[in-house]
Amino acid sequence: MRLAVFPYAAVLRSPALRRLLPGLALSAVGDGMRIVALSWLALDLAPPGRGATWVAVCSAVAVVPGLVVALLGGRPLGRLPAVTLGTADALVHATALGAVPVLAAVGLLDVRLLAVLLAVASLLGPWGSAARYTLLAQVLPDDDRVAGNALLSTVTELGTLVGPAVAAVLIAASGPVSAFAVDAATFVALALAYRAARRLVPPTYGAPARASGEGPVAAGVGAVLRLPAVSGVLALTFVFFALYGPVEVALPVLVREELHAPVSVLSAYVVAFGVGAVLGGVAAGWLGRLPLWPLTSGIVVGWGLCLLPLGLGLPRPVSLAAFALGAFVYAPYLAVTTGLVQRLSPPALLPRVLALRSAFLGFSVPLGAVLAGPVVVAAGARTTILGAAVATVVVGLAAAALGRRVSRRRGDAACPPAARPSPA
């Protein structure tokens, strides 16, 4: 009964996760710091008149190389234990980011070298994300994984909220290079946290080995895409996040150019979303015993419905409240779908599936934002948001219908986690 009241108890009782969580929290703060410090340092180092170009370049190279490695590196990297992958990602980040203050101190840092170091730091990023959720699946039973996923997501969200504020203080006091030094130190702490957790991972789960009696496991992206249920989750996630991209583009245009409102109104929507997302992330821990596929499609439909007041031009208090509620509904999506992927994936393929999912997420929102640009120009910001809302609802209803059809055919697709054995 106590676990039902406080679903995070089992997560916090796990010795491995208790050692890993502080390192993850610190590295999340470092990630948030880098969001601010990257742009500020690129502007400092760029030639006159080319600051915006180099900010865009540095922002892109801080993400894209890791996505490419996630897509192409499944065969060699997917065989490594989760703890090894997480440690390697932390050390790559620490080394590349730590080189920034060292090179600045000796007068060798320029904006091109900064871009190279950011690219190197990103190489194992999706695999590092996959490692933490794979490790969580290895040390928690199926019923507790959604709560564990929600706790990791909430820690990351809070870190990226705190990080920019810390970076602002550091940059004002001693410049953006100091923020990179602190960021590198947070990844050293994460590597040490993985080292401490390594001894507490059950030996049978130290590597994604093949289960007894199981056939050979194929490697690479093709192996993941040959898992129909997992492919369905990845496809829904890609489309869902791509449909969020237009909102990021259209909302500031709506506030400034169509509503002719001050920036405080845009800030109000951003704050409302942030508050709803944090509360929704915490509430996600109570969802682990529900049937996960109906819950997933319900989240998609719910987010789309909460966007409708903004797209329909309802009064601002109504649209603000709906936007906050939408963030509350939206926030558990990653925790829930991660739990679904952890259940549906063979243990040997789980790191590859999660790394591929990170790559899909990295491409989907920017793709949706880029495609939304011409739509906003042609149809207007409000119409774009309305279209994204309606499309999201349609996608969620289609996913729910497909899930019911599959459950009738197989008889087990929609059963709650408590009735299903853990793949571990």
mmCIF file of N, CA and C in Angstrom, residues 27-120:
data_model
loop_
_atom_site.group_PDB
_atom_site.id
_atom_site.type_symbol
_atom_site.label_atom_id
_atom_site.label_comp_id
_atom_site.label_asym_id
_atom_site.label_seq_id
_atom_site.Cartn_x
_atom_site.Cartn_y
_atom_site.Cartn_z
ATOM 1 N N SER A 27 24.873 16.469 -13.736
ATOM 2 C CA SER A 27 25.115 16.592 -15.178
ATOM 3 C C SER A 27 23.954 17.285 -15.873
ATOM 4 N N ALA A 28 22.727 17.133 -15.344
ATOM 5 C CA ALA A 28 21.583 17.856 -15.913
ATOM 6 C C ALA A 28 21.735 19.357 -15.699
ATOM 7 N N VAL A 29 22.227 19.753 -14.525
ATOM 8 C CA VAL A 29 22.526 21.169 -14.301
ATOM 9 C C VAL A 29 23.591 21.635 -15.285
ATOM 10 N N GLY A 30 24.619 20.798 -15.504
ATOM 11 C CA GLY A 30 25.646 21.142 -16.481
ATOM 12 C C GLY A 30 25.086 21.307 -17.880
ATOM 13 N N ASP A 31 24.154 20.428 -18.262
ATOM 14 C CA ASP A 31 23.511 20.577 -19.578
ATOM 15 C C ASP A 31 22.788 21.912 -19.686
ATOM 16 N N GLY A 32 22.059 22.276 -18.626
ATOM 17 C CA GLY A 32 21.359 23.557 -18.641
ATOM 18 C C GLY A 32 22.309 24.737 -18.712
ATOM 19 N N MET A 33 23.452 24.646 -18.026
ATOM 20 C CA MET A 33 24.445 25.703 -18.097
ATOM 21 C C MET A 33 24.987 25.850 -19.511
ATOM 22 N N ARG A 34 25.204 24.722 -20.175
ATOM 23 C CA ARG A 34 25.807 24.769 -21.511
ATOM 24 C C ARG A 34 24.879 25.425 -22.535
ATOM 25 N N ILE A 35 23.565 25.322 -22.324
ATOM 26 C CA ILE A 35 22.623 25.976 -23.243
ATOM 27 C C ILE A 35 22.928 27.472 -23.345
ATOM 28 N N VAL A 36 23.199 28.092 -22.198
ATOM 29 C CA VAL A 36 23.490 29.525 -22.172
ATOM 30 C C VAL A 36 24.944 29.802 -22.554
ATOM 31 N N ALA A 37 25.867 29.039 -21.953
ATOM 32 C CA ALA A 37 27.297 29.324 -22.137
ATOM 33 C C ALA A 37 27.736 29.115 -23.586
ATOM 34 N N LEU A 38 27.143 28.136 -24.273
ATOM 35 C CA LEU A 38 27.517 27.856 -25.662
ATOM 36 C C LEU A 38 27.286 29.099 -26.527
ATOM 37 N N SER A 39 26.087 29.646 -26.457
ATOM 38 C CA SER A 39 25.768 30.803 -27.295
ATOM 39 C C SER A 39 26.638 32.006 -26.930
ATOM 40 N N TRP A 40 26.832 32.220 -25.631
ATOM 41 C CA TRP A 40 27.592 33.390 -25.190
ATOM 42 C C TRP A 40 29.046 33.300 -25.624
ATOM 43 N N LEU A 41 29.638 32.119 -25.483
ATOM 44 C CA LEU A 41 31.038 31.954 -25.877
ATOM 45 C C LEU A 41 31.193 32.014 -27.390
ATOM 46 N N ALA A 42 30.238 31.438 -28.129
ATOM 47 C CA ALA A 42 30.310 31.512 -29.592
ATOM 48 C C ALA A 42 30.254 32.967 -30.060
ATOM 49 N N LEU A 43 29.423 33.775 -29.426
ATOM 50 C CA LEU A 43 29.352 35.197 -29.780
ATOM 51 C C LEU A 43 30.659 35.910 -29.444
ATOM 52 N N ASP A 44 31.282 35.540 -28.334
ATOM 53 C CA ASP A 44 32.562 36.156 -27.967
ATOM 54 C C ASP A 44 33.661 35.830 -28.972
ATOM 55 N N LEU A 45 33.648 34.595 -29.498
ATOM 56 C CA LEU A 45 34.751 34.123 -30.330
ATOM 57 C C LEU A 45 34.521 34.361 -31.819
ATOM 58 N N ALA A 46 33.273 34.559 -32.234
ATOM 59 C CA ALA A 46 32.965 34.672 -33.666
ATOM 60 C C ALA A 46 33.519 35.973 -34.242
ATOM 61 N N PRO A 47 33.861 35.955 -35.533
ATOM 62 C CA PRO A 47 34.269 37.205 -36.194
ATOM 63 C C PRO A 47 33.126 38.223 -36.179
ATOM 64 N N PRO A 48 33.425 39.501 -36.232
ATOM 65 C CA PRO A 48 32.379 40.524 -36.225
ATOM 66 C C PRO A 48 31.353 40.312 -37.335
ATOM 67 N N GLY A 49 30.098 40.406 -36.976
ATOM 68 C CA GLY A 49 29.026 40.263 -37.949
ATOM 69 C C GLY A 49 28.632 38.829 -38.247
ATOM 70 N N ARG A 50 29.322 37.856 -37.670
ATOM 71 C CA ARG A 50 29.009 36.448 -37.967
ATOM 72 C C ARG A 50 28.613 35.687 -36.704
ATOM 73 N N GLY A 51 28.257 36.405 -35.665
ATOM 74 C CA GLY A 51 27.923 35.753 -34.403
ATOM 75 C C GLY A 51 26.737 34.829 -34.510
ATOM 76 N N ALA A 52 25.653 35.287 -35.140
ATOM 77 C CA ALA A 52 24.449 34.470 -35.245
ATOM 78 C C ALA A 52 24.724 33.180 -36.006
ATOM 79 N N THR A 53 25.521 33.285 -37.075
ATOM 80 C CA THR A 53 25.844 32.090 -37.867
ATOM 81 C C THR A 53 26.562 31.058 -37.017
ATOM 82 N N TRP A 54 27.546 31.519 -36.228
ATOM 83 C CA TRP A 54 28.324 30.576 -35.425
ATOM 84 C C TRP A 54 27.526 30.043 -34.249
ATOM 85 N N VAL A 55 26.602 30.809 -33.719
ATOM 86 C CA VAL A 55 25.722 30.276 -32.684
ATOM 87 C C VAL A 55 24.902 29.119 -33.253
ATOM 88 N N ALA A 56 24.372 29.307 -34.473
ATOM 89 C CA ALA A 56 23.603 28.240 -35.114
ATOM 90 C C ALA A 56 24.472 27.019 -35.377
ATOM 91 N N VAL A 57 25.698 27.236 -35.865
ATOM 92 C CA VAL A 57 26.600 26.117 -36.154
ATOM 93 C C VAL A 57 26.924 25.354 -34.882
ATOM 94 N N CYS A 58 27.281 26.069 -33.829
ATOM 95 C CA CYS A 58 27.647 25.406 -32.572
ATOM 96 C C CYS A 58 26.457 24.667 -31.971
ATOM 97 N N SER A 59 25.269 25.246 -32.073
ATOM 98 C CA SER A 59 24.082 24.569 -31.561
ATOM 99 C C SER A 59 23.816 23.276 -32.326
ATOM 100 N N ALA A 60 24.041 23.299 -33.648
ATOM 101 C CA ALA A 60 23.796 22.108 -34.456
ATOM 102 C C ALA A 60 24.825 21.018 -34.181
ATOM 103 N N VAL A 61 26.105 21.396 -34.144
ATOM 104 C CA VAL A 61 27.130 20.369 -33.955
ATOM 105 C C VAL A 61 27.123 19.818 -32.539
ATOM 106 N N ALA A 62 26.445 20.492 -31.612
ATOM 107 C CA ALA A 62 26.318 19.963 -30.259
ATOM 108 C C ALA A 62 25.279 18.849 -30.180
ATOM 109 N N VAL A 63 24.577 18.584 -31.284
ATOM 110 C CA VAL A 63 23.520 17.574 -31.285
ATOM 111 C C VAL A 63 23.699 16.551 -32.396
ATOM 112 N N VAL A 64 23.939 17.029 -33.628
ATOM 113 C CA VAL A 64 23.848 16.171 -34.807
ATOM 114 C C VAL A 64 24.842 15.004 -34.806
ATOM 115 N N PRO A 65 26.133 15.185 -34.471
ATOM 116 C CA PRO A 65 27.039 14.026 -34.501
ATOM 117 C C PRO A 65 26.562 12.868 -33.623
ATOM 118 N N GLY A 66 26.026 13.174 -32.451
ATOM 119 C CA GLY A 66 25.515 12.118 -31.591
ATOM 120 C C GLY A 66 24.347 11.377 -32.212
ATOM 121 N N LEU A 67 23.489 12.110 -32.926
ATOM 122 C CA LEU A 67 22.359 11.458 -33.588
ATOM 123 C C LEU A 67 22.842 10.522 -34.689
ATOM 124 N N VAL A 68 23.871 10.931 -35.420
ATOM 125 C CA VAL A 68 24.424 10.073 -36.481
ATOM 126 C C VAL A 68 25.027 8.808 -35.878
ATOM 127 N N VAL A 69 25.783 8.947 -34.789
ATOM 128 C CA VAL A 69 26.376 7.773 -34.136
ATOM 129 C C VAL A 69 25.283 6.852 -33.607
ATOM 130 N N ALA A 70 24.186 7.430 -33.093
ATOM 131 C CA ALA A 70 23.084 6.609 -32.598
ATOM 132 C C ALA A 70 22.470 5.777 -33.720
ATOM 133 N N LEU A 71 22.387 6.358 -34.920
ATOM 134 C CA LEU A 71 21.795 5.642 -36.046
ATOM 135 C C LEU A 71 22.740 4.596 -36.633
ATOM 136 N N LEU A 72 24.034 4.880 -36.612
ATOM 137 C CA LEU A 72 24.991 4.016 -37.307
ATOM 138 C C LEU A 72 25.812 3.133 -36.379
ATOM 139 N N GLY A 73 25.797 3.408 -35.081
ATOM 140 C CA GLY A 73 26.691 2.689 -34.176
ATOM 141 C C GLY A 73 26.046 1.569 -33.398
ATOM 142 N N GLY A 74 24.905 1.056 -33.857
ATOM 143 C CA GLY A 74 24.194 0.048 -33.091
ATOM 144 C C GLY A 74 24.945 -1.245 -32.919
ATOM 145 N N ARG A 75 25.692 -1.669 -33.941
ATOM 146 C CA ARG A 75 26.342 -2.970 -33.865
ATOM 147 C C ARG A 75 27.444 -3.004 -32.805
ATOM 148 N N PRO A 76 28.435 -2.098 -32.833
ATOM 149 C CA PRO A 76 29.485 -2.189 -31.802
ATOM 150 C C PRO A 76 29.040 -1.679 -30.436
ATOM 151 N N LEU A 77 28.300 -0.579 -30.393
ATOM 152 C CA LEU A 77 27.969 0.023 -29.107
ATOM 153 C C LEU A 77 26.846 -0.713 -28.401
ATOM 154 N N GLY A 78 25.947 -1.329 -29.159
ATOM 155 C CA GLY A 78 24.819 -2.016 -28.547
ATOM 156 C C GLY A 78 25.206 -3.231 -27.751
ATOM 157 N N ARG A 79 26.424 -3.728 -27.927
ATOM 158 C CA ARG A 79 26.881 -4.902 -27.188
ATOM 159 C C ARG A 79 27.477 -4.541 -25.829
ATOM 160 N N LEU A 80 27.708 -3.267 -25.579
ATOM 161 C CA LEU A 80 28.362 -2.863 -24.340
ATOM 162 C C LEU A 80 27.368 -2.817 -23.184
ATOM 163 N N PRO A 81 27.821 -3.114 -21.962
ATOM 164 C CA PRO A 81 26.933 -2.967 -20.798
ATOM 165 C C PRO A 81 26.490 -1.522 -20.632
ATOM 166 N N ALA A 82 25.314 -1.343 -20.037
ATOM 167 C CA ALA A 82 24.764 0.001 -19.864
ATOM 168 C C ALA A 82 25.693 0.884 -19.041
ATOM 169 N N VAL A 83 26.280 0.333 -17.977
ATOM 170 C CA VAL A 83 27.165 1.132 -17.129
ATOM 171 C C VAL A 83 28.387 1.593 -17.918
ATOM 172 N N THR A 84 28.906 0.732 -18.782
ATOM 173 C CA THR A 84 30.066 1.100 -19.602
ATOM 174 C C THR A 84 29.704 2.221 -20.572
ATOM 175 N N LEU A 85 28.531 2.117 -21.199
ATOM 176 C CA LEU A 85 28.094 3.165 -22.121
ATOM 177 C C LEU A 85 27.925 4.498 -21.398
ATOM 178 N N GLY A 86 27.283 4.459 -20.232
ATOM 179 C CA GLY A 86 27.075 5.695 -19.487
ATOM 180 C C GLY A 86 28.377 6.325 -19.042
ATOM 181 N N THR A 87 29.308 5.499 -18.571
ATOM 182 C CA THR A 87 30.608 6.013 -18.144
ATOM 183 C C THR A 87 31.360 6.619 -19.324
ATOM 184 N N ALA A 88 31.328 5.925 -20.470
ATOM 185 C CA ALA A 88 32.038 6.421 -21.651
ATOM 186 C C ALA A 88 31.481 7.762 -22.106
ATOM 187 N N ASP A 89 30.155 7.894 -22.129
ATOM 188 C CA ASP A 89 29.554 9.170 -22.524
ATOM 189 C C ASP A 89 29.961 10.279 -21.557
ATOM 190 N N ALA A 90 29.935 10.001 -20.257
ATOM 191 C CA ALA A 90 30.303 11.014 -19.268
ATOM 192 C C ALA A 90 31.764 11.437 -19.441
ATOM 193 N N LEU A 91 32.657 10.484 -19.697
ATOM 194 C CA LEU A 91 34.071 10.816 -19.842
ATOM 195 C C LEU A 91 34.343 11.585 -21.135
ATOM 196 N N VAL A 92 33.637 11.232 -22.214
ATOM 197 C CA VAL A 92 33.794 11.987 -23.465
ATOM 198 C C VAL A 92 33.346 13.426 -23.262
ATOM 199 N N HIS A 93 32.197 13.606 -22.610
ATOM 200 C CA HIS A 93 31.736 14.965 -22.306
ATOM 201 C C HIS A 93 32.747 15.720 -21.445
ATOM 202 N N ALA A 94 33.206 15.072 -20.386
ATOM 203 C CA ALA A 94 34.133 15.747 -19.474
ATOM 204 C C ALA A 94 35.422 16.149 -20.176
ATOM 205 N N THR A 95 35.936 15.272 -21.025
ATOM 206 C CA THR A 95 37.194 15.556 -21.714
ATOM 207 C C THR A 95 37.043 16.688 -22.724
ATOM 208 N N ALA A 96 36.015 16.587 -23.578
ATOM 209 C CA ALA A 96 35.840 17.591 -24.629
ATOM 210 C C ALA A 96 35.474 18.955 -24.040
ATOM 211 N N LEU A 97 34.563 18.971 -23.077
ATOM 212 C CA LEU A 97 34.159 20.247 -22.487
ATOM 213 C C LEU A 97 35.266 20.819 -21.600
ATOM 214 N N GLY A 98 36.004 19.941 -20.926
ATOM 215 C CA GLY A 98 37.113 20.413 -20.113
ATOM 216 C C GLY A 98 38.237 21.004 -20.928
ATOM 217 N N ALA A 99 38.342 20.604 -22.207
ATOM 218 C CA ALA A 99 39.374 21.176 -23.070
ATOM 219 C C ALA A 99 39.100 22.643 -23.397
ATOM 220 N N VAL A 100 37.842 23.074 -23.286
ATOM 221 C CA VAL A 100 37.512 24.464 -23.612
ATOM 222 C C VAL A 100 38.240 25.444 -22.686
ATOM 223 N N PRO A 101 38.128 25.325 -21.357
ATOM 224 C CA PRO A 101 38.872 26.271 -20.510
ATOM 225 C C PRO A 101 40.377 26.103 -20.591
ATOM 226 N N VAL A 102 40.858 24.882 -20.837
ATOM 227 C CA VAL A 102 42.301 24.672 -20.948
ATOM 228 C C VAL A 102 42.850 25.412 -22.170
ATOM 229 N N LEU A 103 42.193 25.232 -23.309
ATOM 230 C CA LEU A 103 42.657 25.902 -24.531
ATOM 231 C C LEU A 103 42.485 27.410 -24.435
ATOM 232 N N ALA A 104 41.402 27.857 -23.758
ATOM 233 C CA ALA A 104 41.229 29.298 -23.575
ATOM 234 C C ALA A 104 42.340 29.877 -22.712
ATOM 235 N N ALA A 105 42.784 29.117 -21.715
ATOM 236 C CA ALA A 105 43.819 29.619 -20.815
ATOM 237 C C ALA A 105 45.148 29.811 -21.522
ATOM 238 N N VAL A 106 45.430 28.975 -22.540
ATOM 239 C CA VAL A 106 46.711 29.099 -23.257
ATOM 240 C C VAL A 106 46.561 29.905 -24.543
ATOM 241 N N GLY A 107 45.361 30.481 -24.772
ATOM 242 C CA GLY A 107 45.166 31.362 -25.918
ATOM 243 C C GLY A 107 44.970 30.673 -27.247
ATOM 244 N N LEU A 108 44.566 29.407 -27.248
ATOM 245 C CA LEU A 108 44.413 28.664 -28.502
ATOM 246 C C LEU A 108 42.965 28.472 -28.921
ATOM 247 N N LEU A 109 42.008 28.866 -28.086
ATOM 248 C CA LEU A 109 40.610 28.598 -28.402
ATOM 249 C C LEU A 109 40.073 29.611 -29.398
ATOM 250 N N ASP A 110 39.468 29.100 -30.493
ATOM 251 C CA ASP A 110 38.718 29.954 -31.409
ATOM 252 C C ASP A 110 37.359 29.304 -31.657
ATOM 253 N N VAL A 111 36.507 29.956 -32.424
ATOM 254 C CA VAL A 111 35.147 29.473 -32.555
ATOM 255 C C VAL A 111 35.087 28.164 -33.333
ATOM 256 N N ARG A 112 36.012 27.953 -34.283
ATOM 257 C CA ARG A 112 36.015 26.690 -35.021
ATOM 258 C C ARG A 112 36.406 25.534 -34.112
ATOM 259 N N LEU A 113 37.376 25.755 -33.269
ATOM 260 C CA LEU A 113 37.784 24.703 -32.335
ATOM 261 C C LEU A 113 36.685 24.441 -31.305
ATOM 262 N N LEU A 114 35.981 25.483 -30.897
ATOM 263 C CA LEU A 114 34.848 25.293 -29.998
ATOM 264 C C LEU A 114 33.806 24.383 -30.639
ATOM 265 N N ALA A 115 33.507 24.610 -31.910
ATOM 266 C CA ALA A 115 32.532 23.769 -32.606
ATOM 267 C C ALA A 115 32.995 22.318 -32.658
ATOM 268 N N VAL A 116 34.278 22.094 -32.903
ATOM 269 C CA VAL A 116 34.815 20.727 -32.948
ATOM 270 C C VAL A 116 34.661 20.053 -31.587
ATOM 271 N N LEU A 117 34.990 20.765 -30.517
ATOM 272 C CA LEU A 117 34.890 20.180 -29.176
ATOM 273 C C LEU A 117 33.443 19.866 -28.813
ATOM 274 N N LEU A 118 32.520 20.734 -29.209
ATOM 275 C CA LEU A 118 31.105 20.454 -28.956
ATOM 276 C C LEU A 118 30.642 19.224 -29.731
ATOM 277 N N ALA A 119 31.127 19.069 -30.957
ATOM 278 C CA ALA A 119 30.786 17.890 -31.754
ATOM 279 C C ALA A 119 31.307 16.618 -31.092
ATOM 280 N N VAL A 120 32.544 16.665 -30.603
ATOM 281 C CA VAL A 120 33.120 15.496 -29.930
ATOM 282 C C VAL A 120 32.314 15.152 -28.678
#
